[in-house]
Coordinates of C-alpha atoms in Angstrom, one line a residue:
Chain A
M1 CA 39.5 55.3 -3.5
T2 CA 42.1 52.8 -4.8
D3 CA 39.6 50.2 -5.8
T4 CA 38.0 52.3 -8.5
A5 CA 41.4 52.6 -10.2
L6 CA 41.0 48.9 -11.1
L7 CA 37.7 49.3 -12.8
P8 CA 37.6 49.7 -16.6
K9 CA 37.3 53.1 -18.2
P10 CA 33.8 54.2 -19.0
S11 CA 32.9 52.6 -22.3
T12 CA 31.7 54.4 -25.3
Q13 CA 30.8 51.2 -27.2
P14 CA 27.2 51.3 -28.6
G15 CA 24.9 49.3 -26.4
F16 CA 27.0 49.8 -23.3
G17 CA 26.3 52.7 -21.0
P18 CA 29.1 54.4 -19.2
V19 CA 30.4 52.3 -16.3
L20 CA 29.4 53.9 -13.1
E21 CA 31.6 54.0 -10.0
P22 CA 30.2 51.9 -7.2
S23 CA 28.5 54.1 -4.7
Q24 CA 27.6 53.2 -1.2
R25 CA 24.2 52.1 -2.5
T26 CA 25.4 49.9 -5.4
D27 CA 28.6 48.4 -4.1
V28 CA 27.8 44.7 -3.7
R29 CA 31.1 43.5 -2.3
A30 CA 31.1 41.6 0.9
K31 CA 33.1 44.2 2.9
T32 CA 30.1 46.6 2.5
V33 CA 27.9 44.3 4.6
S34 CA 27.5 45.8 8.1
A35 CA 29.5 44.3 10.9
G36 CA 26.4 43.5 12.8
R37 CA 25.0 41.4 9.9
R38 CA 28.3 39.6 9.4
R39 CA 28.5 38.8 13.1
T40 CA 25.0 37.4 13.1
D41 CA 25.9 35.3 10.1
K42 CA 29.0 33.9 11.9
V43 CA 27.1 33.2 15.1
A44 CA 24.3 31.4 13.2
T45 CA 26.8 29.4 11.2
I46 CA 28.7 28.3 14.3
A47 CA 25.4 27.5 16.1
L48 CA 24.3 25.3 13.2
W49 CA 27.6 23.4 13.2
C50 CA 27.3 22.9 17.0
A51 CA 23.8 21.5 16.4
V52 CA 25.1 19.1 13.8
L53 CA 27.9 18.0 16.1
A54 CA 25.4 17.5 19.0
A55 CA 23.4 15.3 16.7
V56 CA 26.2 13.3 15.2
V57 CA 28.4 12.7 18.2
P58 CA 26.0 10.6 20.2
L59 CA 25.0 8.7 17.1
G60 CA 28.7 8.0 16.4
A61 CA 29.3 7.0 20.0
V62 CA 26.4 4.6 20.0
I63 CA 27.6 3.0 16.8
T64 CA 31.2 2.8 18.0
V65 CA 30.3 1.1 21.2
L66 CA 27.8 -1.2 19.5
V67 CA 30.5 -2.3 16.9
A68 CA 33.2 -2.6 19.6
K69 CA 31.1 -4.8 21.9
G70 CA 28.8 -6.6 19.4
F71 CA 30.8 -7.2 16.3
G72 CA 33.2 -9.7 17.8
V73 CA 30.3 -11.8 19.1
V74 CA 28.5 -12.1 15.8
N75 CA 29.6 -15.0 13.6
W76 CA 27.8 -17.7 11.6
H77 CA 27.4 -19.8 14.8
F78 CA 25.9 -16.9 16.7
L79 CA 23.4 -16.2 13.9
T80 CA 22.2 -19.8 13.6
S81 CA 22.6 -21.5 17.0
D82 CA 20.1 -21.8 19.8
I83 CA 20.4 -19.3 22.7
P84 CA 22.5 -20.9 25.5
S85 CA 21.2 -21.1 29.0
V86 CA 23.1 -18.6 31.2
T87 CA 22.1 -19.8 34.6
G88 CA 25.7 -20.5 35.6
Q89 CA 25.0 -24.1 36.9
T90 CA 27.4 -25.7 34.4
T91 CA 30.4 -23.8 35.6
A92 CA 29.5 -24.5 39.3
A93 CA 29.3 -28.2 38.6
C94 CA 32.6 -28.2 36.7
R95 CA 34.5 -26.7 39.5
D96 CA 34.2 -29.9 41.5
I97 CA 35.4 -32.3 38.9
T98 CA 38.9 -32.9 37.6
P99 CA 39.9 -32.4 34.0
A100 CA 40.6 -36.1 33.8
F101 CA 37.1 -37.0 34.9
R102 CA 35.7 -34.5 32.3
A103 CA 37.7 -36.1 29.5
K104 CA 36.7 -39.6 30.6
Y105 CA 33.0 -39.0 30.5
G106 CA 33.0 -36.4 27.7
I107 CA 31.7 -33.6 29.9
N108 CA 32.1 -30.2 28.2
C109 CA 32.9 -27.6 30.8
S110 CA 33.9 -24.7 28.5
P111 CA 31.4 -22.0 28.6
P112 CA 28.7 -22.4 25.9
A113 CA 29.2 -20.3 22.8
P114 CA 26.7 -17.5 22.3
G115 CA 23.9 -18.0 19.9
M116 CA 20.9 -15.9 18.8
G117 CA 19.2 -17.8 16.0
P118 CA 15.8 -18.2 17.6
A119 CA 15.6 -14.5 18.4
I120 CA 16.5 -13.5 14.9
V121 CA 13.8 -15.7 13.5
G122 CA 11.3 -14.6 16.1
T123 CA 12.0 -10.9 15.3
L124 CA 11.6 -11.5 11.6
I125 CA 8.3 -13.4 12.1
S126 CA 6.7 -11.0 14.6
T127 CA 7.8 -7.9 12.8
G128 CA 6.9 -9.3 9.4
L129 CA 3.5 -10.4 10.5
A130 CA 2.9 -7.0 12.2
A131 CA 3.9 -5.2 9.0
A132 CA 1.6 -7.5 6.9
L133 CA -1.3 -6.5 9.2
A134 CA -0.6 -2.8 9.7
I135 CA 0.8 -1.6 6.4
P136 CA -2.2 -2.5 4.2
I137 CA -4.8 -1.4 6.8
G138 CA -2.8 1.8 7.4
I139 CA -2.5 2.7 3.7
L140 CA -6.1 1.9 3.0
G141 CA -7.1 4.1 5.9
A142 CA -5.0 6.9 4.6
V143 CA -6.6 6.4 1.2
Y144 CA -10.0 6.8 2.8
C145 CA -9.0 9.9 4.8
N146 CA -7.4 11.7 1.9
E147 CA -9.1 10.4 -1.3
I148 CA -12.6 9.1 -0.5
G149 CA -14.1 10.7 2.6
V150 CA -11.9 13.8 2.8
R151 CA -14.2 16.0 4.8
T152 CA -16.4 13.4 6.4
R153 CA -16.7 13.0 10.2
L154 CA -15.4 9.5 10.0
A155 CA -12.1 10.7 8.4
S156 CA -11.5 13.3 11.1
A157 CA -12.4 10.7 13.7
I158 CA -9.8 8.3 12.2
R159 CA -7.2 11.0 12.1
F160 CA -7.9 11.9 15.7
F161 CA -7.7 8.4 17.0
A162 CA -4.6 7.7 15.0
D163 CA -3.0 10.7 16.7
V164 CA -4.1 9.4 20.1
M165 CA -2.8 5.9 19.3
I166 CA 0.6 7.4 18.3
G167 CA 0.8 8.8 21.8
V168 CA -0.1 5.6 23.6
P169 CA 2.9 4.1 25.4
S170 CA 3.9 0.8 23.7
I171 CA 3.6 -1.2 26.9
V172 CA -0.1 -0.4 26.9
M173 CA -0.5 -2.0 23.5
G174 CA 1.2 -5.1 25.0
M175 CA -1.2 -5.1 27.9
F176 CA -4.2 -4.7 25.5
I177 CA -3.2 -7.7 23.4
Y178 CA -2.3 -9.6 26.6
T179 CA -5.9 -9.2 27.9
A180 CA -7.7 -9.3 24.6
W181 CA -5.8 -12.3 23.0
V182 CA -3.2 -14.0 25.2
V183 CA -5.3 -14.8 28.3
R184 CA -8.1 -16.3 26.2
F185 CA -5.7 -19.1 25.2
G186 CA -3.9 -19.5 28.6
T187 CA -0.1 -20.0 28.3
N188 CA -0.6 -21.2 24.7
G189 CA -1.7 -17.7 23.8
R190 CA 1.9 -16.4 23.9
S191 CA 3.2 -16.5 20.4
A192 CA 5.0 -14.5 17.7
F193 CA 1.5 -13.9 16.3
A194 CA 0.3 -12.3 19.6
A195 CA 3.4 -10.1 19.6
A196 CA 2.7 -9.2 16.0
L197 CA -0.8 -8.0 17.0
A198 CA 0.7 -5.7 19.6
L199 CA 3.3 -4.4 17.2
A200 CA 0.7 -3.9 14.5
C201 CA -1.3 -1.7 17.0
L202 CA 1.8 0.3 17.4
M203 CA 2.6 0.6 13.7
L204 CA -0.9 1.2 12.4
P205 CA -1.2 4.9 13.3
I206 CA 2.4 5.7 12.2
V207 CA 1.7 4.1 8.8
L208 CA -1.6 5.8 8.5
R209 CA -0.5 9.3 9.3
S210 CA 2.7 9.1 7.2
A211 CA 0.8 7.6 4.3
E212 CA -1.8 10.3 4.5
E213 CA 0.9 13.0 4.3
M214 CA 2.4 11.3 1.3
L215 CA -0.9 11.1 -0.5
R216 CA -1.5 14.8 0.3
L217 CA 1.7 15.6 -1.6
V218 CA 0.3 14.2 -4.8
P219 CA -0.9 17.3 -6.7
D220 CA -4.7 17.5 -7.4
E221 CA -3.9 18.2 -11.0
L222 CA -3.1 14.5 -11.5
R223 CA -6.5 13.5 -10.0
H224 CA -8.2 16.0 -12.3
A225 CA -6.3 14.7 -15.3
N226 CA -7.5 11.2 -14.5
L227 CA -11.1 12.4 -14.4
A228 CA -10.7 14.5 -17.6
L229 CA -9.7 11.3 -19.3
G230 CA -12.9 9.5 -18.3
G231 CA -11.4 7.9 -15.2
R232 CA -13.3 7.1 -12.1
P233 CA -11.9 8.6 -8.9
S234 CA -11.1 5.0 -7.7
Q235 CA -9.1 4.4 -10.9
G236 CA -7.2 7.6 -10.3
V237 CA -6.3 6.4 -6.8
I238 CA -5.0 3.0 -8.0
R239 CA -3.4 4.0 -11.2
V240 CA -2.0 7.5 -10.5
V241 CA -2.1 8.6 -6.9
L242 CA -0.7 5.5 -5.2
P243 CA 2.1 4.9 -7.7
A244 CA 3.1 8.6 -7.5
A245 CA 3.2 8.4 -3.7
L246 CA 4.9 5.0 -3.6
P247 CA 8.5 6.1 -2.6
G248 CA 7.0 8.0 0.3
L249 CA 4.7 5.2 1.3
I250 CA 7.6 2.8 1.4
S251 CA 9.8 5.0 3.6
G252 CA 6.9 5.8 6.0
S253 CA 6.1 2.1 6.3
L254 CA 9.7 1.3 6.9
L255 CA 9.9 3.8 9.7
A256 CA 7.1 1.9 11.4
V257 CA 8.8 -1.4 10.8
A258 CA 12.1 -0.2 12.2
R259 CA 10.2 1.1 15.2
A260 CA 8.4 -2.2 15.8
A261 CA 11.5 -4.3 15.4
G262 CA 13.2 -2.5 18.3
E263 CA 10.2 -2.6 20.6
T264 CA 10.6 -4.6 23.8
A265 CA 7.6 -3.7 26.0
P266 CA 4.7 -5.0 23.9
V267 CA 6.7 -8.1 23.2
L268 CA 7.5 -9.0 26.8
F269 CA 3.9 -9.9 27.7
T270 CA 2.9 -11.5 24.5
I271 CA 5.6 -13.6 23.0
G272 CA 6.5 -15.9 26.0
V273 CA 10.1 -17.1 26.0
T274 CA 12.1 -19.8 24.3
L275 CA 15.8 -20.5 23.8
S276 CA 15.3 -22.9 20.9
L277 CA 14.2 -22.2 17.3
N278 CA 10.5 -21.8 16.6
T279 CA 9.7 -21.0 13.0
S280 CA 5.9 -21.1 13.6
P281 CA 4.0 -17.9 14.3
F282 CA 2.3 -19.8 17.1
G283 CA 3.9 -21.2 20.2
E284 CA 6.2 -19.3 22.5
N285 CA 9.0 -17.4 20.8
T286 CA 11.5 -14.7 21.4
T287 CA 12.9 -11.5 19.8
L288 CA 16.2 -9.7 19.7
A289 CA 14.9 -6.8 21.7
Q290 CA 13.6 -9.2 24.4
Q291 CA 17.0 -11.0 24.5
I292 CA 18.8 -7.6 24.8
F293 CA 16.6 -6.8 27.7
S294 CA 17.1 -10.2 29.5
G295 CA 20.8 -10.4 28.7
A296 CA 21.5 -6.9 29.9
K297 CA 19.8 -7.2 33.2
S298 CA 21.4 -10.6 34.0
G299 CA 24.9 -9.2 34.5
L300 CA 26.7 -12.5 33.7
P301 CA 29.5 -12.2 31.2
L302 CA 27.9 -14.6 28.7
A303 CA 24.5 -12.8 29.0
N304 CA 26.2 -9.5 28.3
Q305 CA 27.9 -10.9 25.3
L306 CA 24.5 -12.2 24.1
A307 CA 22.9 -8.8 24.6
W308 CA 25.6 -6.9 22.7
G309 CA 25.5 -9.4 19.9
A310 CA 21.7 -9.2 19.7
A311 CA 21.9 -5.4 19.7
F312 CA 24.4 -5.4 16.9
T313 CA 22.3 -7.9 14.9
L314 CA 19.1 -5.9 15.4
V315 CA 20.7 -2.6 14.3
A316 CA 22.2 -4.5 11.3
I317 CA 18.7 -5.9 10.3
V318 CA 17.0 -2.4 10.6
F319 CA 19.9 -0.8 8.7
G320 CA 19.6 -3.5 6.0
L321 CA 15.8 -2.9 5.7
S322 CA 16.3 0.8 5.4
A323 CA 18.9 0.4 2.7
L324 CA 16.6 -2.0 0.8
A325 CA 13.6 0.4 1.1
R326 CA 15.7 3.3 0.0
F327 CA 16.9 1.3 -3.0
V328 CA 13.4 0.3 -4.0
A329 CA 12.1 3.8 -3.5
S330 CA 14.8 5.4 -5.6
R331 CA 14.3 2.9 -8.4
S332 CA 10.5 3.5 -8.5
S333 CA 11.1 7.3 -8.4
K334 CA 13.6 7.0 -11.2
V335 CA 10.9 5.5 -13.4
Q336 CA 8.8 8.5 -12.5
K337 CA 11.3 11.3 -12.8
G338 CA 13.4 9.9 -15.7
Chain B
M1 CA -22.9 21.7 -27.8
T2 CA -25.4 24.3 -26.5
L3 CA -25.3 26.2 -23.3
N4 CA -28.7 27.4 -22.2
G5 CA -29.1 29.8 -19.3
L6 CA -26.0 28.4 -17.5
S7 CA -25.4 29.8 -14.0
V8 CA -22.7 28.5 -11.7
F9 CA -22.7 29.1 -8.0
Y10 CA -19.7 28.5 -5.7
G11 CA -21.5 28.2 -2.3
E12 CA -23.6 31.4 -2.1
N13 CA -21.5 33.2 -4.6
L14 CA -22.8 33.5 -8.1
A15 CA -19.8 33.0 -10.3
V16 CA -21.4 33.0 -13.8
R17 CA -24.9 34.2 -14.6
D18 CA -27.2 33.1 -17.4
V19 CA -24.7 32.2 -20.1
S20 CA -26.2 30.9 -23.4
F21 CA -24.3 30.2 -26.6
G22 CA -23.8 27.4 -29.1
V23 CA -20.5 25.6 -29.8
A24 CA -20.5 24.5 -33.5
A25 CA -19.2 21.1 -34.3
N26 CA -15.7 20.8 -35.9
R27 CA -14.9 24.4 -35.2
I28 CA -12.7 26.1 -32.6
T29 CA -14.5 28.3 -30.2
A30 CA -12.5 30.7 -28.0
I31 CA -13.7 32.0 -24.7
I32 CA -12.1 35.3 -23.9
G33 CA -12.5 37.9 -21.1
P34 CA -10.7 39.6 -18.3
S35 CA -9.3 37.7 -15.3
G36 CA -12.0 36.3 -12.9
C37 CA -14.8 36.6 -15.4
G38 CA -15.6 32.9 -15.2
K39 CA -14.1 31.7 -18.5
S40 CA -12.6 28.6 -16.9
T41 CA -15.8 28.0 -14.8
V42 CA -17.8 28.0 -18.0
L43 CA -15.3 25.6 -19.7
R44 CA -15.2 23.3 -16.7
S45 CA -19.0 23.1 -16.7
L46 CA -18.9 21.7 -20.2
N47 CA -17.6 18.3 -19.1
R48 CA -18.7 18.4 -15.4
M49 CA -15.2 19.0 -14.0
N50 CA -17.0 21.5 -11.7
D51 CA -18.5 18.5 -9.9
L52 CA -15.2 18.2 -8.1
I53 CA -15.4 21.6 -6.4
D54 CA -17.1 21.6 -3.1
G55 CA -20.3 23.7 -3.0
C56 CA -20.4 24.2 -6.7
R57 CA -23.9 24.2 -8.1
V58 CA -25.0 24.5 -11.7
I59 CA -28.3 25.9 -13.0
G60 CA -29.5 25.8 -16.6
D61 CA -28.5 23.1 -19.0
V62 CA -25.6 22.1 -21.2
A63 CA -26.7 20.0 -24.1
Y64 CA -24.3 17.7 -25.8
R65 CA -25.7 16.2 -28.9
G66 CA -29.2 16.9 -27.6
I67 CA -28.6 15.4 -24.1
D68 CA -28.4 17.7 -21.1
I69 CA -25.2 16.5 -19.4
Y70 CA -26.6 17.7 -16.0
A71 CA -29.7 15.5 -16.3
P72 CA -29.9 13.0 -13.3
D73 CA -29.5 9.9 -15.5
V74 CA -26.3 11.1 -17.1
E75 CA -23.0 9.5 -15.9
A76 CA -20.3 12.2 -15.5
V77 CA -17.5 9.7 -16.2
E78 CA -19.1 9.0 -19.6
V79 CA -19.4 12.7 -20.3
R80 CA -15.7 13.2 -19.7
R81 CA -14.8 10.3 -21.8
R82 CA -16.3 12.0 -24.8
I83 CA -15.5 15.6 -23.8
G84 CA -11.8 15.6 -23.0
M85 CA -9.9 18.4 -21.3
V86 CA -6.4 19.9 -21.4
F87 CA -5.4 22.0 -18.4
Q88 CA -3.5 25.3 -18.1
R89 CA -0.4 23.6 -16.7
P90 CA 0.9 20.4 -18.3
T91 CA -0.2 17.5 -16.0
P92 CA 1.7 14.5 -17.2
F93 CA 1.4 11.5 -14.9
P94 CA 4.7 10.5 -13.3
K95 CA 4.9 7.5 -15.6
S96 CA 6.6 6.8 -19.0
I97 CA 5.5 8.6 -22.1
Y98 CA 3.9 5.4 -23.4
Q99 CA 2.0 4.8 -20.1
N100 CA 0.7 8.4 -20.2
V101 CA -0.8 8.0 -23.6
V102 CA -2.2 4.5 -23.1
Y103 CA -3.8 5.6 -19.8
G104 CA -7.2 6.6 -21.2
L105 CA -7.3 3.4 -23.3
K106 CA -6.7 1.3 -20.2
L107 CA -9.5 3.1 -18.4
A108 CA -11.9 2.6 -21.4
G109 CA -11.0 -1.1 -21.5
I110 CA -9.6 -0.8 -25.1
H111 CA -7.1 -3.6 -25.6
D112 CA -6.7 -3.9 -29.4
A113 CA -4.0 -2.1 -31.3
R114 CA -2.9 -0.1 -28.3
D115 CA 0.6 0.6 -29.8
D116 CA -1.0 1.9 -33.0
R117 CA -3.4 4.1 -31.1
V118 CA -0.6 5.5 -29.0
E119 CA 1.5 6.2 -32.1
H120 CA -1.5 7.8 -33.9
A121 CA -2.3 10.0 -30.9
L122 CA 1.3 11.1 -30.6
R123 CA 1.4 11.9 -34.3
Q124 CA -1.8 13.9 -34.1
A125 CA -0.2 15.9 -31.3
A126 CA 2.9 16.4 -33.4
L127 CA 5.1 14.8 -30.8
W128 CA 5.8 11.4 -32.4
D129 CA 9.0 12.4 -34.1
E130 CA 10.5 13.8 -30.9
V131 CA 9.6 10.9 -28.6
S132 CA 9.3 7.8 -30.8
G133 CA 12.7 6.5 -29.6
R134 CA 12.1 7.0 -26.0
L135 CA 8.5 6.0 -25.2
D136 CA 9.7 4.2 -22.1
S137 CA 11.4 7.2 -20.5
S138 CA 9.6 9.3 -18.0
A139 CA 7.2 12.0 -19.2
L140 CA 8.6 14.3 -16.6
G141 CA 11.8 14.5 -18.5
L142 CA 10.1 16.3 -21.4
S143 CA 10.1 20.1 -21.8
G144 CA 7.0 22.1 -20.9
G145 CA 5.8 22.4 -24.5
Q146 CA 6.4 18.7 -25.1
Q147 CA 4.6 17.8 -21.9
Q148 CA 1.6 19.9 -22.9
R149 CA 1.5 18.2 -26.3
L150 CA 1.8 14.9 -24.5
C151 CA -1.3 15.8 -22.5
I152 CA -3.1 16.6 -25.7
A153 CA -2.0 13.3 -27.2
R154 CA -3.2 11.6 -24.0
A155 CA -6.6 13.2 -24.4
L156 CA -6.8 12.4 -28.1
A157 CA -5.9 8.7 -27.6
V158 CA -9.4 8.0 -26.3
E159 CA -10.8 9.7 -29.4
P160 CA -13.0 12.3 -27.8
D161 CA -15.7 14.2 -29.7
V162 CA -14.9 17.5 -28.0
L163 CA -11.7 18.8 -26.6
L164 CA -11.8 21.6 -23.9
M165 CA -8.5 23.5 -23.5
D166 CA -8.1 25.8 -20.4
E167 CA -5.4 28.3 -21.4
P168 CA -3.2 25.5 -22.7
C169 CA -0.4 27.8 -23.9
S170 CA -0.1 30.2 -20.9
A171 CA 2.9 28.3 -19.5
L172 CA 4.6 27.9 -22.9
D173 CA 7.0 29.9 -25.0
P174 CA 5.9 31.4 -28.4
I175 CA 7.3 28.6 -30.4
A176 CA 5.6 25.9 -28.4
T177 CA 2.4 28.0 -28.5
A178 CA 2.6 28.2 -32.3
R179 CA 2.9 24.5 -32.6
I180 CA -0.2 23.9 -30.4
E181 CA -2.2 26.4 -32.5
D182 CA -1.2 24.6 -35.7
L183 CA -2.2 21.4 -34.0
M184 CA -5.6 22.8 -33.1
A185 CA -6.3 23.9 -36.7
E186 CA -5.5 20.3 -37.8
L187 CA -7.6 18.7 -35.1
S188 CA -10.6 20.8 -35.7
E189 CA -11.2 18.9 -38.9
R190 CA -12.1 15.9 -36.8
L191 CA -13.3 17.3 -33.5
T192 CA -14.8 20.3 -31.8
I193 CA -12.5 22.5 -29.7
V194 CA -13.3 25.0 -27.0
I195 CA -10.4 27.0 -25.8
V196 CA -10.2 29.5 -22.9
T197 CA -7.4 32.0 -23.5
H198 CA -6.4 35.3 -22.1
N199 CA -4.3 36.0 -25.1
L200 CA -6.5 38.0 -27.5
A201 CA -4.0 37.5 -30.4
Q202 CA -4.3 33.8 -29.9
A203 CA -8.1 33.9 -30.0
A204 CA -8.0 36.0 -33.2
R205 CA -5.4 33.8 -34.8
A206 CA -6.6 30.3 -33.8
S207 CA -10.3 30.3 -33.4
H208 CA -13.4 30.3 -35.6
D209 CA -15.9 31.7 -33.1
T210 CA -15.3 33.8 -30.1
A211 CA -17.4 34.3 -26.9
F212 CA -16.6 37.3 -24.8
L213 CA -17.3 37.2 -21.1
T214 CA -16.9 40.1 -18.7
T215 CA -17.3 40.7 -15.0
E216 CA -20.2 42.6 -13.4
V217 CA -19.9 43.9 -9.9
D218 CA -23.1 44.2 -7.9
D219 CA -23.9 46.6 -5.0
H220 CA -22.3 44.2 -2.5
G221 CA -19.1 43.9 -4.4
N222 CA -19.8 40.4 -5.6
R223 CA -18.3 39.7 -9.0
T224 CA -20.3 37.7 -11.5
G225 CA -19.3 36.7 -15.0
V226 CA -21.7 37.4 -17.8
L227 CA -21.7 36.7 -21.5
V228 CA -21.4 39.9 -23.6
E229 CA -21.1 38.7 -27.2
V230 CA -20.7 35.6 -29.3
A231 CA -19.8 35.9 -32.9
P232 CA -17.5 34.5 -35.6
T233 CA -14.0 35.5 -34.6
D234 CA -13.4 37.7 -37.6
R235 CA -16.6 39.6 -37.1
L236 CA -16.2 40.0 -33.4
F237 CA -12.7 41.5 -33.6
A238 CA -13.5 43.6 -36.7
H239 CA -16.9 44.9 -35.8
P240 CA -17.8 44.3 -32.2
I241 CA -21.4 45.1 -31.5
D242 CA -21.2 45.7 -27.8
E243 CA -19.2 48.6 -26.5
R244 CA -17.6 46.5 -23.7
T245 CA -16.3 44.1 -26.3
E246 CA -14.7 46.9 -28.3
Q247 CA -13.1 48.3 -25.2
Y248 CA -11.7 45.0 -24.2
I249 CA -10.3 44.0 -27.6
T250 CA -8.8 47.4 -28.2
G251 CA -7.0 47.2 -24.8
R252 CA -8.9 50.0 -23.0
F253 CA -10.3 47.7 -20.4
G254 CA -9.3 44.4 -18.6

């Protein structure tokens, strides 16, 4: 074998045994791996790369189209102005009058500029309220299930119904709030608050189950250490377990917020519709998801522009929230890990 | 502290049977014995940490300064405040070094001179010189030995009367172990220490009294821990009375 010629001569130094030639059993070089195993490795590597591509390509395509169609629409005016009416009547009326007539009476016949301000505000109000309702209740429920009543029937009932709720289609949540809340107040019942109730129903089980998983990751040793120092179990939950789980609680909650911000179905019934700004949680309102829905189905060029602009804005808001939550989580875990 | 006829059940299974011995104040008592003989179970029953285990039942009594800590009118939280515990693996909270030590003080509602108490506890645990400049950095950045000394400092900060240590050196290297043994000798001037160890040399080096437990297997294969012999450490290692003790400490069994 030519390879063995390159190996050092057997050593006679004390402490070093003679260098043995590699035998079939001890040769660790790659070429000794059987062809079958190397082939399996190649195939698995290629398959994994294909899976990565399959995941990344659609994501990239969505983002590309979104930026191409939406980015140009979004500007300061778009973010702050009321939503224009897109019935097309203005253009029909303008067809019959001369430019001179328009100038004389100051009639503006250029198509209205797209605006999405009310929907941005409505999305922030309804999602914010839903988060304020669902996140505390969800985390407290998780604390009960994992810290206080671990093996009680109530805890397993909560887990079971949370799992069922995760599977309930979001439109059913909308119907539920519509019958339980909106119809009691007639048309006045439609509001960002009603939408928030529906979204909170949607978020609650997601927050609860993810928070429970995060609490479960906190080692029992920390709970025991709290008790060994003369702490009550409740003190351990507040001072040790929740802070230790905080980064996970934040990302779980954010997942639920992002999900709620993009929901259309539960909002359709419950929020009503408006084209002008409403900063109150009560009274009819609108959200970006709802505007995407109505803009996309209308087919008019302005409506399509509105829909793409709204879609881009929505994704930007969710992305911004995620980045913020990651930042907060990484800062709090930095304090913990040093 | 006095253990009187202590038996511990886990569910139906008798883990420890009828253990009685005294723990002298201001001395270090070591509990030794083969794996699974119930050393840790006995230790955990001294400050009611067994309460946390589902299906755990304690018979007999454990008197602490004349009071049975299993009496119905005893508050387990108060017991643990006076009888601290250090675990096998270091369990620092994911917080800063300062926050770890001050934790027990916060629980106890002690507000005055916190900084001094933290410094004192860290000095007692021989950790002050290594961490005084970085009290605000995370406890998880410390080495294993430092973390364990931090846990001791954390337990000392609330000024317990008794300190229970459950194999506190089993995850540490010999140098860190030696430091903790020195520390125990110093601390025993002020408080009572009970240490579980599977390291016979450590028991011989570091303790004043030693209790030897072993395992008995009944006809159904159930393993139960029983107390074989308690004696001053020198006497127990030099002249064991029971044959089983002799076999264990000479390495012929366990």
